[in-house]
Short mmCIF file of N, CA and C in Angstrom, two decimals:
data_model
loop_
_atom_site.label_atom_id
_atom_site.label_comp_id
_atom_site.label_asym_id
_atom_site.label_seq_id
_atom_site.Cartn_x
_atom_site.Cartn_y
_atom_site.Cartn_z
N MET A 71 1.20 -1.40 0.03
CA MET A 71 -0.02 0.06 -0.07
C MET A 71 1.02 1.29 0.06
N ARG A 72 0.52 2.14 -0.86
CA ARG A 72 1.46 3.38 -0.97
C ARG A 72 0.89 4.31 -0.06
N GLN A 73 2.10 5.14 0.28
CA GLN A 73 2.01 6.40 1.38
C GLN A 73 0.57 7.20 1.23
N SER A 74 0.08 7.35 -0.10
CA SER A 74 -0.82 8.21 -0.41
C SER A 74 -2.26 7.44 -0.26
N GLN A 75 -2.11 6.48 -0.63
CA GLN A 75 -3.09 5.43 -0.10
C GLN A 75 -3.61 5.55 1.02
N ILE A 76 -2.36 5.46 2.12
CA ILE A 76 -2.67 5.32 3.71
C ILE A 76 -3.18 6.57 4.13
N ASP A 77 -2.80 7.46 3.44
CA ASP A 77 -2.97 9.41 3.70
C ASP A 77 -4.85 9.55 3.46
N GLU A 78 -5.24 8.84 2.31
CA GLU A 78 -6.40 9.03 1.78
C GLU A 78 -7.53 8.34 2.60
N LEU A 79 -7.00 7.04 2.93
CA LEU A 79 -7.74 6.03 3.99
C LEU A 79 -7.89 6.67 5.17
N ARG A 80 -6.90 7.23 5.99
CA ARG A 80 -6.65 7.71 7.40
C ARG A 80 -7.58 8.83 7.61
N LYS A 81 -8.12 9.61 6.24
CA LYS A 81 -9.19 10.54 6.17
C LYS A 81 -10.27 10.14 6.61
N ILE A 82 -10.73 8.87 6.51
CA ILE A 82 -11.87 8.46 6.58
C ILE A 82 -12.12 7.11 7.80
N VAL A 83 -10.81 6.58 8.02
CA VAL A 83 -10.72 5.33 9.08
C VAL A 83 -9.54 5.48 9.62
N THR A 84 -9.16 4.77 10.66
CA THR A 84 -8.16 4.85 11.63
C THR A 84 -7.30 3.73 10.78
N MET A 85 -5.93 4.13 11.91
CA MET A 85 -4.75 3.42 11.23
C MET A 85 -4.99 1.81 11.50
N ASN A 86 -5.71 1.52 12.93
CA ASN A 86 -6.13 0.30 13.31
C ASN A 86 -6.94 -0.39 11.99
N GLU A 87 -7.86 0.23 11.73
CA GLU A 87 -8.70 -0.35 10.43
C GLU A 87 -8.15 -0.62 9.66
N ILE A 88 -7.20 0.31 8.78
CA ILE A 88 -6.43 -0.32 7.65
C ILE A 88 -5.56 -1.29 7.75
N MET A 89 -5.12 -1.33 9.18
CA MET A 89 -4.15 -2.72 9.40
C MET A 89 -5.21 -4.13 9.55
N VAL A 90 -6.54 -3.78 9.93
CA VAL A 90 -7.22 -5.04 9.80
C VAL A 90 -7.58 -5.32 9.00
N VAL A 91 -7.96 -4.59 7.47
CA VAL A 91 -8.22 -4.74 6.31
C VAL A 91 -6.96 -5.71 5.21
N CYS A 92 -5.87 -4.75 6.10
CA CYS A 92 -4.27 -5.71 5.44
C CYS A 92 -4.06 -6.92 5.82
N PHE A 93 -4.27 -7.10 7.17
CA PHE A 93 -4.25 -8.46 7.73
C PHE A 93 -5.22 -9.68 7.18
N ALA A 94 -6.54 -8.82 6.90
CA ALA A 94 -7.14 -9.54 6.53
C ALA A 94 -6.91 -10.64 5.29
N LYS A 95 -6.70 -9.43 4.05
CA LYS A 95 -5.90 -9.82 2.88
C LYS A 95 -4.84 -10.75 2.51
N VAL A 96 -4.11 -10.90 4.05
CA VAL A 96 -2.98 -11.73 4.12
C VAL A 96 -3.69 -12.93 4.42
N VAL A 97 -4.84 -13.24 5.47
CA VAL A 97 -5.54 -14.37 5.34
C VAL A 97 -5.98 -14.88 4.90
N GLU A 98 -7.00 -14.25 3.68
CA GLU A 98 -7.55 -14.53 2.41
C GLU A 98 -6.81 -15.37 1.76
N GLN A 99 -5.36 -14.80 1.67
CA GLN A 99 -4.33 -15.25 0.65
C GLN A 99 -4.00 -17.08 1.13
N LEU A 100 -3.81 -17.20 2.51
CA LEU A 100 -3.07 -18.01 3.22
C LEU A 100 -4.11 -19.33 3.69
N LYS A 101 -5.10 -18.58 4.10
CA LYS A 101 -6.42 -19.42 4.62
C LYS A 101 -5.75 -20.37 5.83
N PRO A 102 -5.06 -20.29 6.69
CA PRO A 102 -4.81 -21.21 7.64
C PRO A 102 -5.68 -21.29 8.63
N ASP A 103 -5.49 -22.45 9.39
CA ASP A 103 -6.53 -22.50 10.57
C ASP A 103 -6.54 -21.88 11.78
N ILE A 104 -5.01 -21.32 12.05
CA ILE A 104 -4.96 -20.53 13.05
C ILE A 104 -4.08 -19.14 12.72
N VAL A 105 -4.46 -18.17 13.19
CA VAL A 105 -3.71 -16.90 12.77
C VAL A 105 -3.17 -16.30 14.21
N TYR A 106 -2.13 -15.91 14.20
CA TYR A 106 -1.37 -15.25 15.29
C TYR A 106 -1.23 -13.64 15.19
N VAL A 107 -1.65 -12.62 15.33
CA VAL A 107 -1.28 -11.30 15.30
C VAL A 107 -1.15 -10.68 16.45
N ASP A 108 -0.09 -9.37 16.30
CA ASP A 108 0.39 -8.80 17.06
C ASP A 108 -0.65 -7.37 17.10
N ALA A 109 -1.85 -7.62 18.52
CA ALA A 109 -2.83 -6.86 18.35
C ALA A 109 -2.08 -5.25 18.01
N ALA A 110 -3.23 -4.38 17.05
CA ALA A 110 -2.57 -3.19 16.74
C ALA A 110 -3.94 -2.24 17.15
N ASP A 111 -4.43 -2.93 18.26
CA ASP A 111 -5.43 -2.07 18.87
C ASP A 111 -5.56 -2.13 20.71
N VAL A 112 -5.91 -1.12 21.49
CA VAL A 112 -5.54 -0.72 22.72
C VAL A 112 -6.39 -2.27 23.58
N LYS A 113 -7.43 -2.72 22.85
CA LYS A 113 -8.05 -3.77 23.53
C LYS A 113 -7.63 -5.03 22.24
N ALA A 114 -6.45 -5.80 22.54
CA ALA A 114 -6.06 -6.89 21.67
C ALA A 114 -7.20 -7.92 21.25
N GLU A 115 -8.33 -8.11 21.93
CA GLU A 115 -9.44 -8.99 21.66
C GLU A 115 -10.33 -8.50 20.59
N HIS A 116 -10.16 -7.02 20.66
CA HIS A 116 -11.04 -6.11 19.51
C HIS A 116 -10.63 -6.23 18.22
N PHE A 117 -9.49 -6.11 18.38
CA PHE A 117 -8.62 -6.26 17.08
C PHE A 117 -8.65 -7.70 16.09
N GLY A 118 -8.68 -8.67 17.47
CA GLY A 118 -9.29 -10.06 16.98
C GLY A 118 -10.44 -10.22 15.86
N GLU A 119 -11.28 -9.69 17.06
CA GLU A 119 -12.52 -9.60 16.56
C GLU A 119 -12.96 -8.89 14.98
N ASN A 120 -12.35 -7.48 14.88
CA ASN A 120 -12.40 -7.01 13.83
C ASN A 120 -11.57 -7.56 12.59
N LEU A 121 -10.52 -8.16 12.91
CA LEU A 121 -9.84 -9.08 11.69
C LEU A 121 -11.13 -9.97 11.31
N ARG A 122 -11.51 -10.92 12.29
CA ARG A 122 -12.33 -12.13 12.13
C ARG A 122 -13.31 -11.71 10.96
N ARG A 123 -14.35 -10.27 11.72
CA ARG A 123 -15.77 -9.98 10.86
C ARG A 123 -14.92 -9.22 9.59
N GLN A 124 -13.80 -8.67 9.17
CA GLN A 124 -13.15 -8.34 7.72
C GLN A 124 -12.92 -9.24 6.95
N TYR A 125 -12.52 -10.28 7.77
CA TYR A 125 -11.86 -11.49 6.82
C TYR A 125 -13.46 -12.28 6.45
N ALA A 126 -14.54 -12.22 7.58
CA ALA A 126 -16.12 -12.88 7.08
C ALA A 126 -16.46 -12.16 5.45
N LYS A 127 -16.06 -11.25 5.50
CA LYS A 127 -16.50 -10.60 4.38
C LYS A 127 -16.23 -11.04 2.87
N THR A 128 -14.78 -11.99 2.83
CA THR A 128 -14.78 -12.74 1.73
C THR A 128 -14.80 -14.38 1.77
N SER A 129 -15.09 -14.76 3.18
CA SER A 129 -14.68 -16.32 3.54
C SER A 129 -15.61 -16.39 4.62
N PRO A 130 -16.95 -16.38 4.79
CA PRO A 130 -17.69 -16.25 5.84
C PRO A 130 -17.57 -17.73 6.38
N ALA A 131 -17.45 -18.76 5.73
CA ALA A 131 -17.40 -20.07 6.26
C ALA A 131 -16.31 -20.34 6.93
N HIS A 132 -15.02 -19.97 6.42
CA HIS A 132 -13.53 -20.79 7.29
C HIS A 132 -13.54 -19.22 8.15
N ALA A 133 -13.97 -18.23 8.18
CA ALA A 133 -13.91 -17.09 9.37
C ALA A 133 -14.58 -17.94 10.61
N LYS A 134 -15.40 -18.28 10.54
CA LYS A 134 -16.69 -18.82 11.56
C LYS A 134 -15.66 -19.84 12.24
N LYS A 135 -14.51 -20.82 11.66
CA LYS A 135 -14.02 -21.70 11.96
C LYS A 135 -12.44 -21.62 12.33
N ILE A 136 -11.90 -20.26 11.89
CA ILE A 136 -10.38 -19.86 12.12
C ILE A 136 -10.32 -19.78 13.47
N GLU A 137 -9.46 -19.94 14.02
CA GLU A 137 -8.61 -19.42 15.29
C GLU A 137 -8.00 -18.43 15.00
N ILE A 138 -8.44 -16.97 15.75
CA ILE A 138 -7.50 -16.33 15.55
C ILE A 138 -7.07 -15.68 17.02
N ILE A 139 -5.67 -15.78 17.41
CA ILE A 139 -5.03 -15.23 18.54
C ILE A 139 -4.56 -14.40 18.50
N SER A 140 -5.29 -13.28 18.88
CA SER A 140 -4.40 -11.34 18.59
C SER A 140 -4.29 -11.18 20.26
N MET A 141 -2.81 -10.61 20.20
CA MET A 141 -2.32 -10.31 21.91
C MET A 141 -1.23 -9.36 21.53
N HIS A 142 -1.26 -8.16 22.44
CA HIS A 142 -0.06 -7.27 22.44
C HIS A 142 1.29 -8.45 22.67
N GLN A 143 2.21 -7.99 21.82
CA GLN A 143 3.62 -8.56 22.22
C GLN A 143 3.63 -9.68 21.90
N ALA A 144 2.84 -10.11 21.06
CA ALA A 144 2.80 -11.48 20.50
C ALA A 144 3.85 -11.90 19.85
N ASP A 145 4.78 -10.83 19.58
CA ASP A 145 6.06 -11.32 18.81
C ASP A 145 7.15 -11.63 20.13
N SER A 146 7.07 -11.77 21.13
CA SER A 146 7.76 -12.11 22.25
C SER A 146 7.21 -13.46 22.68
N ILE A 147 5.91 -13.77 22.29
CA ILE A 147 5.69 -15.05 22.73
C ILE A 147 5.41 -16.27 21.81
N TYR A 148 5.20 -15.79 20.74
CA TYR A 148 5.06 -16.71 19.38
C TYR A 148 6.10 -16.77 18.65
N PRO A 149 6.88 -17.90 18.42
CA PRO A 149 8.08 -17.89 17.54
C PRO A 149 7.62 -17.45 16.00
N VAL A 150 6.45 -17.78 15.42
CA VAL A 150 6.20 -17.55 14.52
C VAL A 150 5.66 -16.25 13.79
N VAL A 151 5.31 -15.07 14.97
CA VAL A 151 5.17 -13.87 14.88
C VAL A 151 6.26 -13.54 15.08
N SER A 152 7.39 -14.06 16.03
CA SER A 152 8.77 -13.15 15.89
C SER A 152 9.18 -13.41 14.75
N ALA A 153 9.31 -14.39 13.87
CA ALA A 153 9.55 -14.31 12.54
C ALA A 153 9.41 -13.55 11.99
N ALA A 154 8.23 -13.29 11.50
CA ALA A 154 7.31 -12.72 10.67
C ALA A 154 7.86 -11.16 10.62
N SER A 155 7.87 -11.06 12.02
CA SER A 155 8.27 -9.51 12.72
C SER A 155 9.54 -9.27 11.98
N ILE A 156 10.58 -10.41 12.08
CA ILE A 156 12.32 -10.23 11.78
C ILE A 156 12.05 -10.08 9.98
N ILE A 157 11.00 -10.99 9.64
CA ILE A 157 10.97 -10.44 7.93
C ILE A 157 10.69 -9.33 7.68
N ALA A 158 9.83 -8.91 8.39
CA ALA A 158 9.03 -8.00 8.10
C ALA A 158 10.12 -6.21 7.92
N LYS A 159 10.97 -6.64 9.32
CA LYS A 159 11.96 -5.63 9.58
C LYS A 159 12.92 -5.70 8.30
N VAL A 160 13.53 -6.56 7.95
CA VAL A 160 14.42 -6.86 7.12
C VAL A 160 13.82 -6.15 5.74
N ARG A 161 12.66 -6.51 5.62
CA ARG A 161 12.24 -6.12 4.03
C ARG A 161 11.92 -4.44 4.14
N ARG A 162 11.79 -4.30 5.13
CA ARG A 162 11.30 -2.58 5.48
C ARG A 162 12.81 -1.85 5.10
N ASP A 163 14.05 -2.42 6.00
CA ASP A 163 15.12 -1.91 5.71
C ASP A 163 15.70 -1.91 4.06
N GLU A 164 15.32 -3.05 3.56
CA GLU A 164 15.79 -3.07 1.97
C GLU A 164 15.22 -2.18 1.44
N LEU A 165 13.82 -2.03 1.33
CA LEU A 165 12.81 -1.20 0.93
C LEU A 165 13.46 0.71 1.23
N ILE A 166 13.65 1.05 2.48
CA ILE A 166 14.36 2.04 2.86
C ILE A 166 15.37 2.43 2.13
N GLU A 167 16.33 1.43 2.10
CA GLU A 167 17.60 1.65 1.40
C GLU A 167 17.65 1.53 -0.29
N GLU A 168 16.60 0.95 -0.90
CA GLU A 168 16.02 1.19 -1.94
C GLU A 168 15.79 2.93 -2.24
N LEU A 169 14.73 3.18 -1.68
CA LEU A 169 14.38 4.58 -1.53
C LEU A 169 15.31 5.45 -1.52
N LYS A 170 16.35 5.30 -0.70
CA LYS A 170 17.28 6.69 -0.22
C LYS A 170 18.47 6.35 -1.62
N LYS A 171 18.57 5.46 -2.46
CA LYS A 171 19.17 5.43 -3.72
C LYS A 171 18.18 6.44 -4.58
N GLU A 172 17.09 6.06 -4.71
CA GLU A 172 15.94 6.39 -5.79
C GLU A 172 16.06 8.06 -5.58
N TRP A 173 15.99 8.50 -4.25
CA TRP A 173 16.19 9.82 -3.94
C TRP A 173 17.10 10.54 -4.26
N ASN A 174 18.18 9.82 -4.04
CA ASN A 174 19.58 10.39 -3.79
C ASN A 174 19.72 11.20 -2.46
N ALA A 175 19.18 10.62 -1.31
CA ALA A 175 18.99 11.44 -0.18
C ALA A 175 19.15 10.33 0.75
N ASP A 176 20.03 10.68 2.33
CA ASP A 176 20.11 9.72 3.59
C ASP A 176 19.04 10.31 4.29
N PHE A 177 17.93 9.84 4.63
CA PHE A 177 16.94 10.40 5.49
C PHE A 177 17.10 9.10 6.82
N GLY A 178 18.07 8.71 7.31
CA GLY A 178 18.03 7.80 8.35
C GLY A 178 17.17 6.59 8.12
N SER A 179 16.84 6.11 9.17
CA SER A 179 15.73 4.79 9.22
C SER A 179 14.22 5.30 8.66
N GLY A 180 14.07 6.07 8.53
CA GLY A 180 12.40 6.58 8.41
C GLY A 180 11.57 6.78 9.31
N TYR A 181 12.03 6.43 10.54
CA TYR A 181 11.63 6.12 11.95
C TYR A 181 11.27 7.51 12.64
N PRO A 182 10.09 7.69 13.01
CA PRO A 182 9.87 9.08 13.98
C PRO A 182 11.01 9.64 14.84
N ALA A 183 11.32 8.67 15.45
CA ALA A 183 12.72 9.37 16.66
C ALA A 183 13.42 9.40 15.97
N ASP A 184 13.96 9.00 14.86
CA ASP A 184 15.49 9.48 14.05
C ASP A 184 15.77 10.92 13.89
N PRO A 185 16.78 11.20 14.59
CA PRO A 185 16.88 12.74 14.44
C PRO A 185 17.33 12.85 12.81
N LYS A 186 17.83 12.07 12.04
CA LYS A 186 18.63 12.11 10.44
C LYS A 186 17.03 12.14 10.28
N THR A 187 15.92 11.45 9.96
CA THR A 187 14.55 11.36 9.47
C THR A 187 14.11 12.78 9.42
N LYS A 188 13.81 13.36 11.12
CA LYS A 188 13.34 14.11 11.20
C LYS A 188 14.40 15.65 10.72
N GLU A 189 15.68 15.56 10.64
CA GLU A 189 16.64 16.64 9.95
C GLU A 189 16.09 16.75 8.64
N PHE A 190 16.08 15.44 7.34
CA PHE A 190 15.91 15.63 6.45
C PHE A 190 14.52 15.84 5.61
N LEU A 191 13.57 15.77 6.78
CA LEU A 191 11.92 16.18 6.65
C LEU A 191 12.06 17.75 6.50
N PHE A 192 12.90 18.32 7.87
CA PHE A 192 12.69 19.77 8.15
C PHE A 192 13.42 20.41 7.19
N LYS A 193 14.31 19.79 6.61
CA LYS A 193 15.22 20.71 5.47
C LYS A 193 14.22 20.70 4.29
N TRP A 194 13.77 19.51 3.82
CA TRP A 194 13.28 19.35 3.03
C TRP A 194 11.98 19.91 2.65
N GLY A 195 11.11 20.24 4.07
CA GLY A 195 9.56 21.34 3.99
C GLY A 195 10.38 22.68 3.52
N LYS A 196 11.30 22.86 4.49
CA LYS A 196 11.82 24.16 4.29
C LYS A 196 12.31 24.80 2.79
N GLU A 197 12.83 23.66 2.23
CA GLU A 197 13.32 24.08 0.66
C GLU A 197 12.19 24.01 -0.28
N HIS A 198 11.02 23.38 0.49
CA HIS A 198 9.66 23.13 -0.87
C HIS A 198 8.45 23.86 -0.32
N GLY A 199 8.60 24.86 0.56
CA GLY A 199 7.47 25.73 1.10
C GLY A 199 6.50 24.85 1.80
N GLY A 200 7.17 23.62 2.79
CA GLY A 200 6.09 23.17 3.54
C GLY A 200 5.53 21.58 2.64
N LYS A 201 6.10 21.31 1.82
CA LYS A 201 5.44 20.20 1.17
C LYS A 201 6.76 18.95 1.58
N PHE A 202 6.23 17.75 1.75
CA PHE A 202 6.85 16.65 1.52
C PHE A 202 6.77 15.72 0.39
N PRO A 203 8.36 15.15 0.59
CA PRO A 203 8.06 13.91 -1.10
C PRO A 203 7.19 13.01 -0.92
N GLU A 204 6.49 12.41 -1.92
CA GLU A 204 5.33 11.49 -2.04
C GLU A 204 5.90 10.22 -1.12
N ILE A 205 7.16 9.66 -0.76
CA ILE A 205 7.17 8.62 -0.17
C ILE A 205 6.97 8.84 1.12
N VAL A 206 6.43 10.15 1.66
CA VAL A 206 6.22 10.15 3.20
C VAL A 206 4.62 10.21 3.25
N ARG A 207 4.44 9.62 4.58
CA ARG A 207 3.03 9.89 4.47
C ARG A 207 2.55 11.10 5.52
N GLN A 208 1.97 11.95 4.61
CA GLN A 208 1.63 13.19 4.98
C GLN A 208 0.54 13.32 6.42
N SER A 209 -0.06 12.02 6.55
CA SER A 209 -0.69 12.18 7.53
C SER A 209 -0.04 11.56 8.96
N TRP A 210 1.36 11.57 8.76
CA TRP A 210 1.95 11.32 9.97
C TRP A 210 2.32 12.05 10.93
N GLN A 211 2.15 11.62 12.46
CA GLN A 211 2.11 13.03 13.30
C GLN A 211 3.67 13.93 13.23
N THR A 212 4.61 13.23 12.76
CA THR A 212 6.09 13.71 12.59
C THR A 212 6.11 14.63 11.73
N VAL A 213 5.34 14.35 10.40
CA VAL A 213 5.20 15.66 9.57
C VAL A 213 4.53 16.58 10.59
N GLU A 214 3.32 16.81 10.90
CA GLU A 214 2.56 17.54 11.45
C GLU A 214 3.19 18.43 12.35
N ASN A 215 4.04 18.12 13.11
CA ASN A 215 5.02 18.33 14.08
C ASN A 215 5.97 19.34 13.30
N ILE A 216 6.76 18.63 12.28
CA ILE A 216 7.70 19.41 11.48
C ILE A 216 6.75 20.65 10.49
N ARG A 217 5.71 20.71 10.16
CA ARG A 217 4.99 21.51 9.66
C ARG A 217 4.83 22.74 10.83
N GLU A 218 4.22 22.30 12.02
CA GLU A 218 4.28 23.55 12.76
C GLU A 218 5.75 24.15 13.47
N LYS A 219 6.65 23.50 13.01
CA LYS A 219 8.01 23.95 13.55
C LYS A 219 8.20 25.08 12.63
N LEU A 220 7.87 24.49 11.31
CA LEU A 220 8.16 25.61 9.70
C LEU A 220 7.52 26.61 10.13
N GLU A 221 6.23 26.31 10.40
CA GLU A 221 5.43 27.79 10.23
C GLU A 221 6.12 28.59 11.50
N LYS A 222 6.23 28.44 12.70
CA LYS A 222 6.68 28.77 13.91
C LYS A 222 8.12 29.66 13.09
N ALA A 223 9.05 29.16 12.34
CA ALA A 223 10.29 29.40 12.05
C ALA A 223 10.00 30.36 11.07
N GLY A 224 8.57 30.59 10.62
CA GLY A 224 7.97 31.34 9.25
C GLY A 224 8.85 31.23 8.01
N LYS A 225 8.91 30.14 7.81
CA LYS A 225 9.86 29.25 6.91
C LYS A 225 8.78 28.84 5.55
N LYS A 226 7.83 28.86 6.15
CA LYS A 226 6.76 27.92 5.02
C LYS A 226 5.85 29.51 4.27
#
């Protein structure tokens, strides 16, 4: 899913709801008997229920019998979730490196706490009238904070 798609969806649904849809698409492809998920909701069981409901839209019969284990920090309890988390992190890091080459820029890890990422975004925003590259999620709180910082600095 592209950043622009996420930004558009976030205008009408929460990030948790977007994650439920994405998780359900994976379940639809794999059709497992048991699903382990690291809950992206304050109430872990709520996330699992929403996942089942979303999955039932395309596979109602299977959704009734599938076991969904939804809990916080599932990656520290279930090896399968740990493995998936590691694979996702490695792939994310590969994609970040590809983007750095494509954009000819070192913007750090791309995580919100990374000073290099924030510095890159501030400099970019300053040079581009408060606009940010298409690879950046515009609805990201870090971007909002930098926009405010730019406004206060009178650079926008």
